[in-house]
Structures are given as structure tokens and as C-alpha cells.
C-alpha positions as a Python dict, from the first residue, in 0.01 Angstrom:
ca = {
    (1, 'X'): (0, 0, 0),
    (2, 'X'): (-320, 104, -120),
    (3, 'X'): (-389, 379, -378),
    (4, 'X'): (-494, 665, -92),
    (5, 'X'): (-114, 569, 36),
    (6, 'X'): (32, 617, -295),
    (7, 'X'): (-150, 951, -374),
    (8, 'X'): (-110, 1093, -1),
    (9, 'X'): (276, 1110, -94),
    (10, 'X'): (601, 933, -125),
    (11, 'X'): (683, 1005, 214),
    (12, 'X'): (355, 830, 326),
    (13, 'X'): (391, 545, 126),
    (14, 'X'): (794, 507, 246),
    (15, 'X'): (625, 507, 628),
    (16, 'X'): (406, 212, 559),
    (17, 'X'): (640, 18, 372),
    (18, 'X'): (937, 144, 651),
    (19, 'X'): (898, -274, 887),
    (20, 'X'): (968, -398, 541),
    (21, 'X'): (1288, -187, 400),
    (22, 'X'): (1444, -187, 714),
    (23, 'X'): (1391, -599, 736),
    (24, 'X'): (1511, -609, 422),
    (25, 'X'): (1790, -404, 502),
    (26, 'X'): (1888, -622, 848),
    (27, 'X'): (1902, -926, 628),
    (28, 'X'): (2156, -828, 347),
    (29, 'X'): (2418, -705, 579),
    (30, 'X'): (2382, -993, 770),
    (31, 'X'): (2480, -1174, 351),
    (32, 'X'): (2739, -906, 328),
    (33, 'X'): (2879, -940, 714),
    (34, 'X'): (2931, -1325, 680),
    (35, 'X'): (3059, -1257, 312),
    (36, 'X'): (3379, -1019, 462),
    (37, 'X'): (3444, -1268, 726),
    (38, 'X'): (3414, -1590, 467),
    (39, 'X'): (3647, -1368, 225),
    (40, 'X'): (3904, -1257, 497),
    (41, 'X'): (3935, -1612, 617),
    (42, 'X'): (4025, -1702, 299),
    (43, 'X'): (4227, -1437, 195),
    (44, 'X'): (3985, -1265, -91),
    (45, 'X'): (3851, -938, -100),
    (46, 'X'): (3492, -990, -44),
    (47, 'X'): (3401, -623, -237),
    (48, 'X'): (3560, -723, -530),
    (49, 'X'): (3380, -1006, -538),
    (50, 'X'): (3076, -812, -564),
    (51, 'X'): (3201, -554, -799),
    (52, 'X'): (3490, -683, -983),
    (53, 'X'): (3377, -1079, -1083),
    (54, 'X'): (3158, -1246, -1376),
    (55, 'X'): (2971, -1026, -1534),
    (56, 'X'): (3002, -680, -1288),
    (57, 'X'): (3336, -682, -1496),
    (58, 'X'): (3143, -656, -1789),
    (59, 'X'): (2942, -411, -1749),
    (60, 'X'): (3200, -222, -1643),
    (61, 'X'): (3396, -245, -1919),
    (62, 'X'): (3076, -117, -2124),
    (63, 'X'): (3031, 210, -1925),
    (64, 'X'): (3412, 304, -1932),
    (65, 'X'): (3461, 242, -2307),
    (66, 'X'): (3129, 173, -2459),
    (67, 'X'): (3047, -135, -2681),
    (68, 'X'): (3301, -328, -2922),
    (69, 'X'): (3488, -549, -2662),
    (70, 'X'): (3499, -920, -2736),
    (71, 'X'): (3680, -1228, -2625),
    (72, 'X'): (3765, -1525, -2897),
    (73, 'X'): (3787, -1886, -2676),
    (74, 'X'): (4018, -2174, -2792),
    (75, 'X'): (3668, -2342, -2928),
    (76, 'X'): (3616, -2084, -3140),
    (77, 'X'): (3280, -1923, -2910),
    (78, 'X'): (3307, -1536, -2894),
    (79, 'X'): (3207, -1370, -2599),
    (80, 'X'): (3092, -1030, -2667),
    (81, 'X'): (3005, -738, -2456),
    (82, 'X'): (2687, -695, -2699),
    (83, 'X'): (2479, -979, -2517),
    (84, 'X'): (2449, -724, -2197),
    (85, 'X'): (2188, -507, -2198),
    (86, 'X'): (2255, -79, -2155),
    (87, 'X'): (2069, 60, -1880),
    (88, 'X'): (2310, -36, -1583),
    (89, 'X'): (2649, 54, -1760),
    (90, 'X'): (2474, 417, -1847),
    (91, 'X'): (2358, 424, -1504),
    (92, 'X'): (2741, 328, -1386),
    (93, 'X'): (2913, 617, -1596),
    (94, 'X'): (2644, 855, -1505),
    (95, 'X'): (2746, 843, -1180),
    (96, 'X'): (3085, 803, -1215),
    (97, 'X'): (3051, 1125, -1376),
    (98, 'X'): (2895, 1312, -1087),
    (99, 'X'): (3109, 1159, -788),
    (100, 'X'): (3451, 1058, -728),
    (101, 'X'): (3360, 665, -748),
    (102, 'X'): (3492, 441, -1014),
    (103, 'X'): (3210, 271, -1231),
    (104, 'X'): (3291, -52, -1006),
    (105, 'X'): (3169, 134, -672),
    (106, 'X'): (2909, 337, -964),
    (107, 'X'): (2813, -44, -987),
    (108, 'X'): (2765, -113, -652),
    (109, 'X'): (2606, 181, -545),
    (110, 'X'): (2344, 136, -814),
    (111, 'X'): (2259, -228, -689),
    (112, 'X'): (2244, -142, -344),
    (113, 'X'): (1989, 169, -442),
    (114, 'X'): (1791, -86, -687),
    (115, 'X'): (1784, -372, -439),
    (116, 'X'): (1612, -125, -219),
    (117, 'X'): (1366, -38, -462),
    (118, 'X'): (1303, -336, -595),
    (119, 'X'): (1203, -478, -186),
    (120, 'X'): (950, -192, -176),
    (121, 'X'): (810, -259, -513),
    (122, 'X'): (758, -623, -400),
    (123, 'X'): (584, -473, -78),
    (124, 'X'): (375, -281, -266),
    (125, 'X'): (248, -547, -487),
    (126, 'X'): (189, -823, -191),
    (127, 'X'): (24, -532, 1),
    (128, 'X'): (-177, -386, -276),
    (129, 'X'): (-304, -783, -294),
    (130, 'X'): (-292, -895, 66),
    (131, 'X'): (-201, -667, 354),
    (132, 'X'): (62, -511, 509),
    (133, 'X'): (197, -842, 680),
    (134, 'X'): (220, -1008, 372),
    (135, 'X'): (415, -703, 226),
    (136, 'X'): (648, -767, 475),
    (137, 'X'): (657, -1130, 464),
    (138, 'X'): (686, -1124, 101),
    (139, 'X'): (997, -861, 88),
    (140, 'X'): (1186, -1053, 344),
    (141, 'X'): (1116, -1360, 162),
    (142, 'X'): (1253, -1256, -149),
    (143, 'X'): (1573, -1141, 92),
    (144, 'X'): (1663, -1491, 201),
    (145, 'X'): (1669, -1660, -89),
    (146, 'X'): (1970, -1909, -109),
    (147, 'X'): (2115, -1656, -399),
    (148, 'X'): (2031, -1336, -295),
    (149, 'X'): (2389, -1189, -174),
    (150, 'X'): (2302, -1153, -624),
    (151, 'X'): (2114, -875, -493),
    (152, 'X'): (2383, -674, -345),
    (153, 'X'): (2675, -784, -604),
    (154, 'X'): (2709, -503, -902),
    (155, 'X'): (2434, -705, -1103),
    (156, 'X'): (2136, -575, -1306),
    (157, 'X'): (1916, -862, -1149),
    (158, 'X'): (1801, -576, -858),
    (159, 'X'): (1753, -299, -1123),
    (160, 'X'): (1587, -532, -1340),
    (161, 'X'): (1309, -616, -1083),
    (162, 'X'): (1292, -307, -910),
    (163, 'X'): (1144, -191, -1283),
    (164, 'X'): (976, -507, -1308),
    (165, 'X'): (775, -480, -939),
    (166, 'X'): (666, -90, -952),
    (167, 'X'): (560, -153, -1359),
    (168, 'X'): (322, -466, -1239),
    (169, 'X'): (216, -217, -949),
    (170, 'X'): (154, 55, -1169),
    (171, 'X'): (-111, -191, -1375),
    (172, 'X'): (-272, -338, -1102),
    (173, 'X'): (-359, 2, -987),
    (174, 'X'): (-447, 126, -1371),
    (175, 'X'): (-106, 331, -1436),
    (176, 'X'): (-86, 280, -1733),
    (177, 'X'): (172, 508, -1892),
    (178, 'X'): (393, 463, -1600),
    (179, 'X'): (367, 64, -1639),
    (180, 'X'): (462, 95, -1967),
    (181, 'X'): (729, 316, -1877),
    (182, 'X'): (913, 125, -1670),
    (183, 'X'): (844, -181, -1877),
    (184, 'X'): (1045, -5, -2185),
    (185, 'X'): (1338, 96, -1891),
    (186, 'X'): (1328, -306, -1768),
    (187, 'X'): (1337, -399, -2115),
    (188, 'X'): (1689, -190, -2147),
    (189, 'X'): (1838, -382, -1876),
    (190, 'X'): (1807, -760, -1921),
    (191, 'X'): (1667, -1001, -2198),
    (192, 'X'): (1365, -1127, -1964),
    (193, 'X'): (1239, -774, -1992),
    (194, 'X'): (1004, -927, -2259),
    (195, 'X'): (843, -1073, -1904),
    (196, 'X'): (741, -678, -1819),
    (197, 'X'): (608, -631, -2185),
    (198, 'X'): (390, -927, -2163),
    (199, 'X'): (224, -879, -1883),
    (200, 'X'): (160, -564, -1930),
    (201, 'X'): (30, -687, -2274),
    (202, 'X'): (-193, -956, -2153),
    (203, 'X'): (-367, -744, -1916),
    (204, 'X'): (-441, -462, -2107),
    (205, 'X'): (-600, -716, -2376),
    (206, 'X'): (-780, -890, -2090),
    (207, 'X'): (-929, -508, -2001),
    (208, 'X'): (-1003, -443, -2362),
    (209, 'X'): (-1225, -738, -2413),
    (210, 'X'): (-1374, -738, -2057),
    (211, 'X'): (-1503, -397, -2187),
    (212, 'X'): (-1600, -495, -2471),
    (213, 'X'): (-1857, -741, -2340),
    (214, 'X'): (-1979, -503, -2080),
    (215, 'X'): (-2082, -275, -2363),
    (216, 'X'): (-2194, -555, -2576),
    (217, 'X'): (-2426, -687, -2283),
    (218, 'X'): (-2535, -335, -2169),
    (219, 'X'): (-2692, -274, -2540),
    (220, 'X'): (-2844, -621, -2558),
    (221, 'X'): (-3068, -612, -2280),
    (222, 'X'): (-3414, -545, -2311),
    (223, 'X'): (-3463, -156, -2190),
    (224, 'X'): (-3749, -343, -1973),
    (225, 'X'): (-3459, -550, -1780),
    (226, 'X'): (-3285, -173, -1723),
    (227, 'X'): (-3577, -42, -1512),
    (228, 'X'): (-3654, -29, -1185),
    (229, 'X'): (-4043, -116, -1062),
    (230, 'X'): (-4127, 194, -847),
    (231, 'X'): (-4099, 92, -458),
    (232, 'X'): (-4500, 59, -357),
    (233, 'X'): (-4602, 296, -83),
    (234, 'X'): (-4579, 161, 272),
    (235, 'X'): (-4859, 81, 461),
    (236, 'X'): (-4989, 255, 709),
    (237, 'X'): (-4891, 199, 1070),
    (238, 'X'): (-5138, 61, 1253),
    (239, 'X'): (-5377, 267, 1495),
    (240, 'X'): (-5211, 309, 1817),
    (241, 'X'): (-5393, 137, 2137),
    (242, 'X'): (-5433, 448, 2323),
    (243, 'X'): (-5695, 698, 2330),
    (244, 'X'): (-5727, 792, 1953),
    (245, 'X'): (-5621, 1185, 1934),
    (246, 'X'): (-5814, 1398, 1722),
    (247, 'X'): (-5694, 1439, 1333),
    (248, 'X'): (-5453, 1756, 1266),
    (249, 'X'): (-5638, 2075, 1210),
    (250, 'X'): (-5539, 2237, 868),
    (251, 'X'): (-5396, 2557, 771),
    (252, 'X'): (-5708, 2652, 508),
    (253, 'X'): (-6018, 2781, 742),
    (254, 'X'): (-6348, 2509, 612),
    (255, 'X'): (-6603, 2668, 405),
    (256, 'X'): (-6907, 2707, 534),
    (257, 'X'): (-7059, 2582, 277),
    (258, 'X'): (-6930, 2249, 217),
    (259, 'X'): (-6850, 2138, 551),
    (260, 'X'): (-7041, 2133, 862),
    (261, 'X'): (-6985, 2248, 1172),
    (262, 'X'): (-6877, 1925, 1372),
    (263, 'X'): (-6691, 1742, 1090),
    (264, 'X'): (-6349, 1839, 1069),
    (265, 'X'): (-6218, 1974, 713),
    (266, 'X'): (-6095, 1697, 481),
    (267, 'X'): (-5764, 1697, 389),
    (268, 'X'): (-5604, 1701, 45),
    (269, 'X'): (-5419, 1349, -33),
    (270, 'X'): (-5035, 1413, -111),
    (271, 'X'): (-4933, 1403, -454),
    (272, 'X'): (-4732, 1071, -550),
    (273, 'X'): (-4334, 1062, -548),
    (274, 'X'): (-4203, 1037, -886),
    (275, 'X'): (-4056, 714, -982),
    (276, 'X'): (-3695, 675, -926),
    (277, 'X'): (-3435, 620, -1154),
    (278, 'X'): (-3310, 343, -1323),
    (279, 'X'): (-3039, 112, -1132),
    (280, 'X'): (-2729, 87, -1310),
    (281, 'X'): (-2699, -296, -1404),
    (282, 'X'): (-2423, -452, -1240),
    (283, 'X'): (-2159, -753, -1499),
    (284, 'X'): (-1921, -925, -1323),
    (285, 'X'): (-1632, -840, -1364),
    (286, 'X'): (-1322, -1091, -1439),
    (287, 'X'): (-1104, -1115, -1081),
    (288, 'X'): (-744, -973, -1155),
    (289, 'X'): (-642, -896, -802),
    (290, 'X'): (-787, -948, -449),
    (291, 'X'): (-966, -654, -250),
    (292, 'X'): (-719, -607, 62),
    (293, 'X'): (-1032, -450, 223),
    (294, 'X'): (-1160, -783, 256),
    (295, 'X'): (-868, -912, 390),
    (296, 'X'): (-746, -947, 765),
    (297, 'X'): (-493, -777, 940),
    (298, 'X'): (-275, -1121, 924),
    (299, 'X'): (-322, -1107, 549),
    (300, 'X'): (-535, -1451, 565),
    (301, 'X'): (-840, -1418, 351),
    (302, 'X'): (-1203, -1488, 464),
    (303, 'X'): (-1402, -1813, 422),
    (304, 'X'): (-1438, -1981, 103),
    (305, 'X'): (-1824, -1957, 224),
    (306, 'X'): (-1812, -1598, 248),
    (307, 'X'): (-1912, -1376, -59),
    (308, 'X'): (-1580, -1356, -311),
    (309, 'X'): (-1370, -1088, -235),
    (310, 'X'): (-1218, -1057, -588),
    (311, 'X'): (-1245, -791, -783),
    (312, 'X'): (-1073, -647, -1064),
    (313, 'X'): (-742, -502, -975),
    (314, 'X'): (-789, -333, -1388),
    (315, 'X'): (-1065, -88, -1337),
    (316, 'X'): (-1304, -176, -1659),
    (317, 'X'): (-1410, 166, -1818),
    (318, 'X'): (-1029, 288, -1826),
    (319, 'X'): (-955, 522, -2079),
    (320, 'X'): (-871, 365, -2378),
    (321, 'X'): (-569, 619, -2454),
    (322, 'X'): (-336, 516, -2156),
    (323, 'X'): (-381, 197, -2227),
    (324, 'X'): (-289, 207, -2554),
    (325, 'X'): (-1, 397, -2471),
    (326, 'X'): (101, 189, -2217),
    (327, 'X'): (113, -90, -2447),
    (328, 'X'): (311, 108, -2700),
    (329, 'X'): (589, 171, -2488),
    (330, 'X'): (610, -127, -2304),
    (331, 'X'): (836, -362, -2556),
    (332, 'X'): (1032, -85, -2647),
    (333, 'X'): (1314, -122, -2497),
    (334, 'X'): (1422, -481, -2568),
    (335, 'X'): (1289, -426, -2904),
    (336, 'X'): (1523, -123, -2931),
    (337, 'X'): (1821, -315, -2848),
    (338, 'X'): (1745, -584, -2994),
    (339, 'X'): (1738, -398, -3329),
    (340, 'X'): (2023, -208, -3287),
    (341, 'X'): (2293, -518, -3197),
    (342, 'X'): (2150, -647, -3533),
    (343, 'X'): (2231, -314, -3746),
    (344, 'X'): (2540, -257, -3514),
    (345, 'X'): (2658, -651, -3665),
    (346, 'X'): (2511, -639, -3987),
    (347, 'X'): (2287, -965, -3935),
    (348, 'X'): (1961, -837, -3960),
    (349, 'X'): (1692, -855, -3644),
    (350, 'X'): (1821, -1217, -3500),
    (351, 'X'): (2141, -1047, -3497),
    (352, 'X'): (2127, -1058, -3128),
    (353, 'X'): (2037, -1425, -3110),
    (354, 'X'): (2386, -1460, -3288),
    (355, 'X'): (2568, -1284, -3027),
    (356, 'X'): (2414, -1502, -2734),
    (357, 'X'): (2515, -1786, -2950),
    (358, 'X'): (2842, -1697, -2898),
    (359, 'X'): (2785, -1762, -2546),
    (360, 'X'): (2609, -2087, -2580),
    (361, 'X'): (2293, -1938, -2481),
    (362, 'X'): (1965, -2018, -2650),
    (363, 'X'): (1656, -2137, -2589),
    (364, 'X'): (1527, -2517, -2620),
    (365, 'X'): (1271, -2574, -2412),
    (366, 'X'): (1471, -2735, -2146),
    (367, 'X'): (1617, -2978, -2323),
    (368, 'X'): (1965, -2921, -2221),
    (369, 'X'): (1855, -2828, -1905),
    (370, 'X'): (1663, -3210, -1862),
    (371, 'X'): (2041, -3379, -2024),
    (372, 'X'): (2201, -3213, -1730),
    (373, 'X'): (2020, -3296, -1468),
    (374, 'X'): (1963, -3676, -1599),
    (375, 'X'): (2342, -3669, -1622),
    (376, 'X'): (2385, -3577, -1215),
    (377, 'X'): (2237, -3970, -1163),
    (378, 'X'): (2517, -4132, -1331),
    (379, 'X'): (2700, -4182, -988),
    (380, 'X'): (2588, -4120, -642),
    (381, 'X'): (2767, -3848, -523),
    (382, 'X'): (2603, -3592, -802),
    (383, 'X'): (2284, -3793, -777),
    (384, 'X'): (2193, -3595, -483),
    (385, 'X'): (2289, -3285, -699),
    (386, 'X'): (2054, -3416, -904),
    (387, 'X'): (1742, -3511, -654),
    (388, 'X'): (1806, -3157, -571),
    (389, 'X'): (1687, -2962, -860),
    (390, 'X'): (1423, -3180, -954),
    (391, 'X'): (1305, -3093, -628),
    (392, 'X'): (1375, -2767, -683),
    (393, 'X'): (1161, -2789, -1052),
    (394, 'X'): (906, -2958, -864),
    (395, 'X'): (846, -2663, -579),
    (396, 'X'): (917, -2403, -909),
    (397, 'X'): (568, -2565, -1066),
    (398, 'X'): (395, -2617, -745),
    (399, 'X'): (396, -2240, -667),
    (400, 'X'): (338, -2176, -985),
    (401, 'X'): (-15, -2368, -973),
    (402, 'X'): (-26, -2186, -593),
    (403, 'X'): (-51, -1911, -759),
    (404, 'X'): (-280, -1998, -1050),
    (405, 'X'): (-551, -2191, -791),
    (406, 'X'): (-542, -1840, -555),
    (407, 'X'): (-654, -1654, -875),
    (408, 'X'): (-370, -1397, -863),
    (409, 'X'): (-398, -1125, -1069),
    (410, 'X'): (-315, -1196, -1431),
    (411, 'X'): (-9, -958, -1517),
    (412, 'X'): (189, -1149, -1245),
    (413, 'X'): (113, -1442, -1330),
    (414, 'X'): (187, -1432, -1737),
    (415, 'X'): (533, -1234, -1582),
    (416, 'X'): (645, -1513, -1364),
    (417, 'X'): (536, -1766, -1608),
    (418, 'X'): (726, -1603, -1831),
    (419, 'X'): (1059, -1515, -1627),
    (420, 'X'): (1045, -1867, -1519),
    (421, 'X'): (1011, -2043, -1853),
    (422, 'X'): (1297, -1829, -1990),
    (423, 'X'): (1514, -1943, -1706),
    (424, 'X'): (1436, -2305, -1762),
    (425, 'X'): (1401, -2353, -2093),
    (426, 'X'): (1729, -2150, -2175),
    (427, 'X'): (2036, -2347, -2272),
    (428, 'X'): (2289, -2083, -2112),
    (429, 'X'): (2537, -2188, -1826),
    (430, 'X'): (2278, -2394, -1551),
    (431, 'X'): (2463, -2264, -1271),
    (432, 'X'): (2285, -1906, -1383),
    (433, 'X'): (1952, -2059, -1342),
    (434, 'X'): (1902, -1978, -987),
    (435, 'X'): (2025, -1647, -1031),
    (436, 'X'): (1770, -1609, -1341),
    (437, 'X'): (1521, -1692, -1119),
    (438, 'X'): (1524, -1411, -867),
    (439, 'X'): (1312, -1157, -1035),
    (440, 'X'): (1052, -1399, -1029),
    (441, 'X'): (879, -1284, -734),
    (442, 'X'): (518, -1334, -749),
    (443, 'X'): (602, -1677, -723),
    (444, 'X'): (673, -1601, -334),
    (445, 'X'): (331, -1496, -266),
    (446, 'X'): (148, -1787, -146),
    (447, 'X'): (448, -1834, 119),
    (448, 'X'): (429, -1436, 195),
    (449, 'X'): (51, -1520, 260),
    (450, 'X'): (110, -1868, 442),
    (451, 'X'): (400, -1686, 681),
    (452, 'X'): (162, -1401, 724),
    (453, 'X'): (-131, -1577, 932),
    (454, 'X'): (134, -1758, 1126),
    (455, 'X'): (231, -1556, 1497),
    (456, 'X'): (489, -1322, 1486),
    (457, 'X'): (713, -1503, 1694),
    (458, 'X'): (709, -1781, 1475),
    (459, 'X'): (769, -1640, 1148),
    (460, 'X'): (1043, -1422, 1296),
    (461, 'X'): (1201, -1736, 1385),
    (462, 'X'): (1144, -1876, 1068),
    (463, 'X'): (1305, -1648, 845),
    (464, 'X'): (1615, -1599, 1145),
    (465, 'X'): (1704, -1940, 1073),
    (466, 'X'): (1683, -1897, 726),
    (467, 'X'): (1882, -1593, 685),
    (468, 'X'): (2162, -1727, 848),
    (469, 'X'): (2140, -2023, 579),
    (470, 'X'): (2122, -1817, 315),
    (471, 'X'): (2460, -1549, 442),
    (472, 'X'): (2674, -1862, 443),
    (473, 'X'): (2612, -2040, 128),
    (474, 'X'): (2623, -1670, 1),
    (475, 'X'): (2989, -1686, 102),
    (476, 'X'): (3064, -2019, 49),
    (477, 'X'): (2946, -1955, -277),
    (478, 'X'): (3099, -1625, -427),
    (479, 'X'): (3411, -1760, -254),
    (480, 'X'): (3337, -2095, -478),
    (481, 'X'): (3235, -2125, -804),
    (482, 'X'): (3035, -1798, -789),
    (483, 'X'): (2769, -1692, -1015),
    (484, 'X'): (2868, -1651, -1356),
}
């Protein structure tokens, strides 16, 4: 989706990113088809499974009677409805307001809505970067993921990066106030939010000083350096090989005079062009995104030997008041929150850190996280648990470096760094880390791209096979353990 798309209209930007939605679409009710069929087999309700489990009965219980519920454990741990961020439960009882629905189906109908928005958002990123095919790729990428039936349960993961995907959009195509808009909403609906705020940080920084160099480099040239020679004249064409034809008769009679009879009247010379202006001079620029015009139709990009195609997705020169602005609004909403759980407790600004405390959430830079999965190789059974996510760590950091050696633009990357350090480094329940991990989507680029200059039979294939996969551990797994 490129900006003449997004300025032509809604409607025109909807028809380009139509393949994608309705992919998108095909694959979750395959999730939820296998999920009723799982459920009925086993005697469960697969809907309240995705409305009335974990955390969906949290949130819940925050739209229908606001904050103040808490649950005391054996241990001593308090779990209290405080460590969930606002913006889904308001969303829940505003439309339990307006409809029959209870804020359960208010739930669900607000994840199904987000997880639609959030798939076009992630088209128009990959297709702002790469191409239409690697929109789509992209999109249903992010739809197959062994977790994603997450994206249809009555979550805040699809509201979260539906925010998330249209703020990074809305910078990489110098929207300043609406990036920072939807950054402050994102940071109202889950603790990563601080992932929106930072990238939205880092690249308006990035802009700032790229500007500032510009300037300082356009006044330190020499004014000499700034000019243009004037192009020399031509020369003339050379004298035909024909019969030479006589020289042009004038206008102006010849005086007698000056001018005899049999010599034609002399001409007067034409007076010189004046010199042209100045050429602008031309600073590179610092490569933030890639210019889809100089990308194929399959989304592969041309030959290393080929002039770079990179150019900055942050248009230098911006005006410095939307950026600002942008940047203003950005943290907002986490910060807001933030704040407010520590008046509402009476601890002060870390108040909130107390609350997810409560939980046994925190962050230690993975050091729980390493104790677990060192512990999975104390027999052999779990060992293979435990092969598995260090191979799953292992493809986490090798996309990560994907993404860093393709050059792609700099608010994604500083938002998936950061949405992916928070998940691993966090000491909260490691069944949630997978979960935690689906707003990262940038991270699914380099396989959008790699998919995309494959043939269309192939990569249909490809993700056929794996959507299937992914519907039944879906089931198997909200009919399991579940997400937490």
C-alpha cells in the first residue's frame, strides 16, 4: 500500500489489501472450525474457551464492575485486576452498552474486529516495504503461527498490534500525529506498549539529527561547490555534403551603404543564454525503509550490483511540529496508567511493578527464563521440550539479525527488538511467552519476502500445510493447558 493508495481512500486501500484479509480470514476459521470439533469431541464449549478462560475472564470482570477485584493465593501472591491494562474492558462495556451482547461476546467481537485490523496493518507495512505479494505473504504468515487461535480468543494481543502495525505505518509514511496517536491508544492496552513509544521515539530522533547534518553540511560548503559551471555552447553541426544552400535572407532590407550588392547582409550573432541556476546539492540520506518502486512484482529486490534502492522511509525536512507532537503523545498512555495504579495503591510510580509482582512477573533479563529451560534436560522426555525452545530462541535471534542485515527500517526494528526482549527477559508464567510474542511481527518479514519470490503454487502449498498444523495444536491446546 503505497501513499497514493492511502490518500485515494479507505475503500481503495481495503481493495488492494482485499487477497490478504480474505486469506487471513480463510485461515482463522479453519483455527476456529477444528477448535468446535476438538471441543465437541471432548465435551467443552469451544466459545467459552475463547471468551470465558485465563485472562478474557478478567477483563471482563473489569468492564462489568470496574477496577478493585483481587484474588489472595495460599502463598500469599495477590492477583489483581490492576496488572491489565484499560482499553479492551472500555471497549467491551462500550459495546455492551450499544447491543444486546454480554461483555464476553463485547470481548469477542472486539478481537475478531482487531484481528482484522491488525492483518491489514501488517499488509500495509510489508507492502509499503516490499510489494503487494509480500503483504500477503506476510499477513498470512502472521495467521499460522502455532498460537494464533490467541488472535481470535477475547485477548488484547489483536488490539494491541492492530495499534501497534497502523502506528509503525503511520511513521514510515511521516504521520506523525497519527503514529503517536495510536502509540498512546497501544500503550492503554498492554505493558509492551512501551515497544510503540520507542520506536516511534527512535525514529523521530534518527530524523532530527539526519536533519541536522543536512543543514550543518549545506552551510559548510564552499558557495563555489553550490554552483553550477554554465553548460558550453554546442558546436556546430557540421556542413552537410550536399550542394551548400544559400544563407537565410533577413528581415532588415541591407543598406546601401555598407553592404554591396552581391554580398548578402550579415547577420546579428544571438545574444548568450543566461546561466542557469544552481543545482540543489544532493546528502545521502540514512536508509529507513526500502523503495517498493524498485522492487518486483514477486517482492524480490534487485541485484546487490544494481544502484541501492533504499531510501528514507522518514522524509528529512518534516516539519518539526508533528514530530514533536508525535513524540509527545506517544508514551502517554502506559505512562498514564502506569501513574495512576501507583496513586490508585498509594506506592508511588513503581506502584505498578508491585502489582505484577503479585503475579510473579518481572523482568530479569532471562534469567528465569535460561533456569527453565536448563531444567527441561534433567530427563529425556522434557529434554526434547527443551531442544525445542532453544531452537525456538535460536530462529527468534536469527530473524532478528534477518532483519538487521536487510536494513529494515529502524522503527520496526527497535519495536520488535523491544517486544521480543520484554517477552524473553520477563520472569512471568513461560507458557505466555509464545503468546507475548505475537505482536512481534516485523520479525516475519524476511519469510514474507523469501515466500514471496517463490511460485504461487508453492507457497500456497506451503502455508496449506501449515495452517492445518497450526488449527490442531490450536485445539489441542486451548483444550490443554491453554494460554494463561
Amino acid at each position: 500500500m503505497n501513499d497514493l493508495d492511502t490518500r485515494a481512500g479507505p475503500a481503495a486501500a481495503l481493495r488492494a489489501a482485499a487477497p490478504a484479509l480474505l486469506g487471513y480470514a480463510a485461515v482463522r476459521a479453519l483455527g476456529l472450525l477444528v477448535l468446535a470439533l476438538w471441543s465437541a469431541e471432548r465435551g467443552k464449549s469451544a466459545y467459552t474457551l475463547l471468551t470465558a478462560r485465563w485472562d478474557a475472564l478478567w477483563y471482563s470482570r473489569v468492564a462489568s464492575g470496574g477496577y478493585g477485584y483481587e484474588v489472595r493465593l495460599p502463598n500469599g501472591d495477590v492477583h489483581a485486576d490492576l496488572a491489565f491494562f484499560p482499553l479492551l474492558p472500555w471497549l467491551e462495556r462500550g459495546l455492551a452498552a450499544v447491543s444486546p451482547l454480554s461483555y464476553a461476546d463485547a470481548g469477542f467481537v472486539v478481537a475478531l474486529l482487531s484481528s482484522l485490523a491488525a492483518a491489514w496493518g501488517i499488509f500495509a507495512v510489508a507492502d509499503h516495504l516490499h510489494g503487494r505479494r509480500a503483504g500477503v505473504c506476510a499477513v498470512l504468515l502472521w495467521a499460522v503461527l502455532p498460537v494464533g487461535i490467541v488472535q481470535s480468543m477475547a485477548y488484547s494481543e489483536s488490539l494491541f498490534t492492530a495499534l501497534a502495525a497502523w502506528s509503525l505505518y503511520a511513521v514510515l509514511t511521516d504521520r506523525w500525529v497519527t503514529a503517536g496517536s495510536l502509540a498512546l491508544l497501544a500503550g492503554l492496552t498492554r505493558p509492551v506498549g512501551v515497544a510503540v513509544a520507542a520506536a516511534i521515539w527512535a525514529a523521530a530522533v534518527a530524523s532530527f539529527v539526519h536533519d541536522r547534518a543536512t543543514t550543518a553540511g549545506t552551510k559548510g560548503r564552499p558557495a563555489a561547490a553550490t554552483k553550477r559551471r554554465p553548460t558550453p555552447p554546442a558546436p556546430p553541426p557540421p556542413a552537410a555534403a550536399s550542394t551548400p544552400q544559400p544563407p537565410p535572407a533577413t528581415f532588415a532590407p541591407p543598406s546601401p551603404s555598407t553592404a554591396p550588392a552581391h554580398l548578402p547582409p550579415a547577420s546579428t550573432p544571438a545574444p548568450p543564454s543566461p546561466p542557469s541556476a544552481p543545482a540543489p546539492v544532493a546528502f545521502p540520506a540514512p536508509s529507513f525503509g526500502q523503495n517498493r518502486s524498485a522492487v518486483t512484482a514477486t517482492g524480490a529486490r534487485p541485484s546487490s550490483h544494481a544502484p541501492s534502492p533504499a531510501v528514507t522511509a522518514l522524509r528529512p525536512g518534516a516539519p518539526l511540529l508533528p514530530r514533536a507532537l508525535g513524540m509527545l503523545l506517544a508514551p502517554l498512555g502506559a505512562v498514564g496508567y502506569v501513574l495512576w495504579v501507583g496513586h490508585r495503591t498509594g506506592r508511588g510510580p513503581l506502584g505498578y511493578l508491585d502489582v505484577q509482582a503479585g503475579w510473579r512477573n518481572g523482568f530479569d533479563g532471562g534469567w528465569a527464563f535460561a533456569r527453565f529451560v536448563a531444567a527441561r534436560f534433567s530427563a529425556f522426555p522434557s529434554a526434547l521440550a527443551g531442544a525445542a525452545l532453544v531452537a525456538g530462541v535460536a530462529l527468534l535471534a536469527l530473524l532478528y539479525a534477518t532483519c538487521v542485515r536487510g536494513r529494515q527500517p529502524l522503527p520496526l526494528l527497535v519495536y520488535s527488538g523491544v517486544v521480543t526482549a520484554l517477552a524473553l527477559c520477563a520472569s512471568s508464567y513461560f507458557g505466555s511467552k509464545p503468546r507475548l510474542l505475537l505482536p512481534a511481527f516485523p520479525l516475519l518479514l524476511p519469510l514474507a519476502l523469501a515466500l514471496a519470490r517463490t511460485r504461487t503454487r508453492r507457497s500456497a502449498t506451503v502455508l496449506a500445510m501449515i495452517a492445518t498444523a497450526s488449527a490442531v495444536y490450536g485445539a489441542f491446546w486451548l483444550n490443554g493447558s491453554g494460554p494463561p
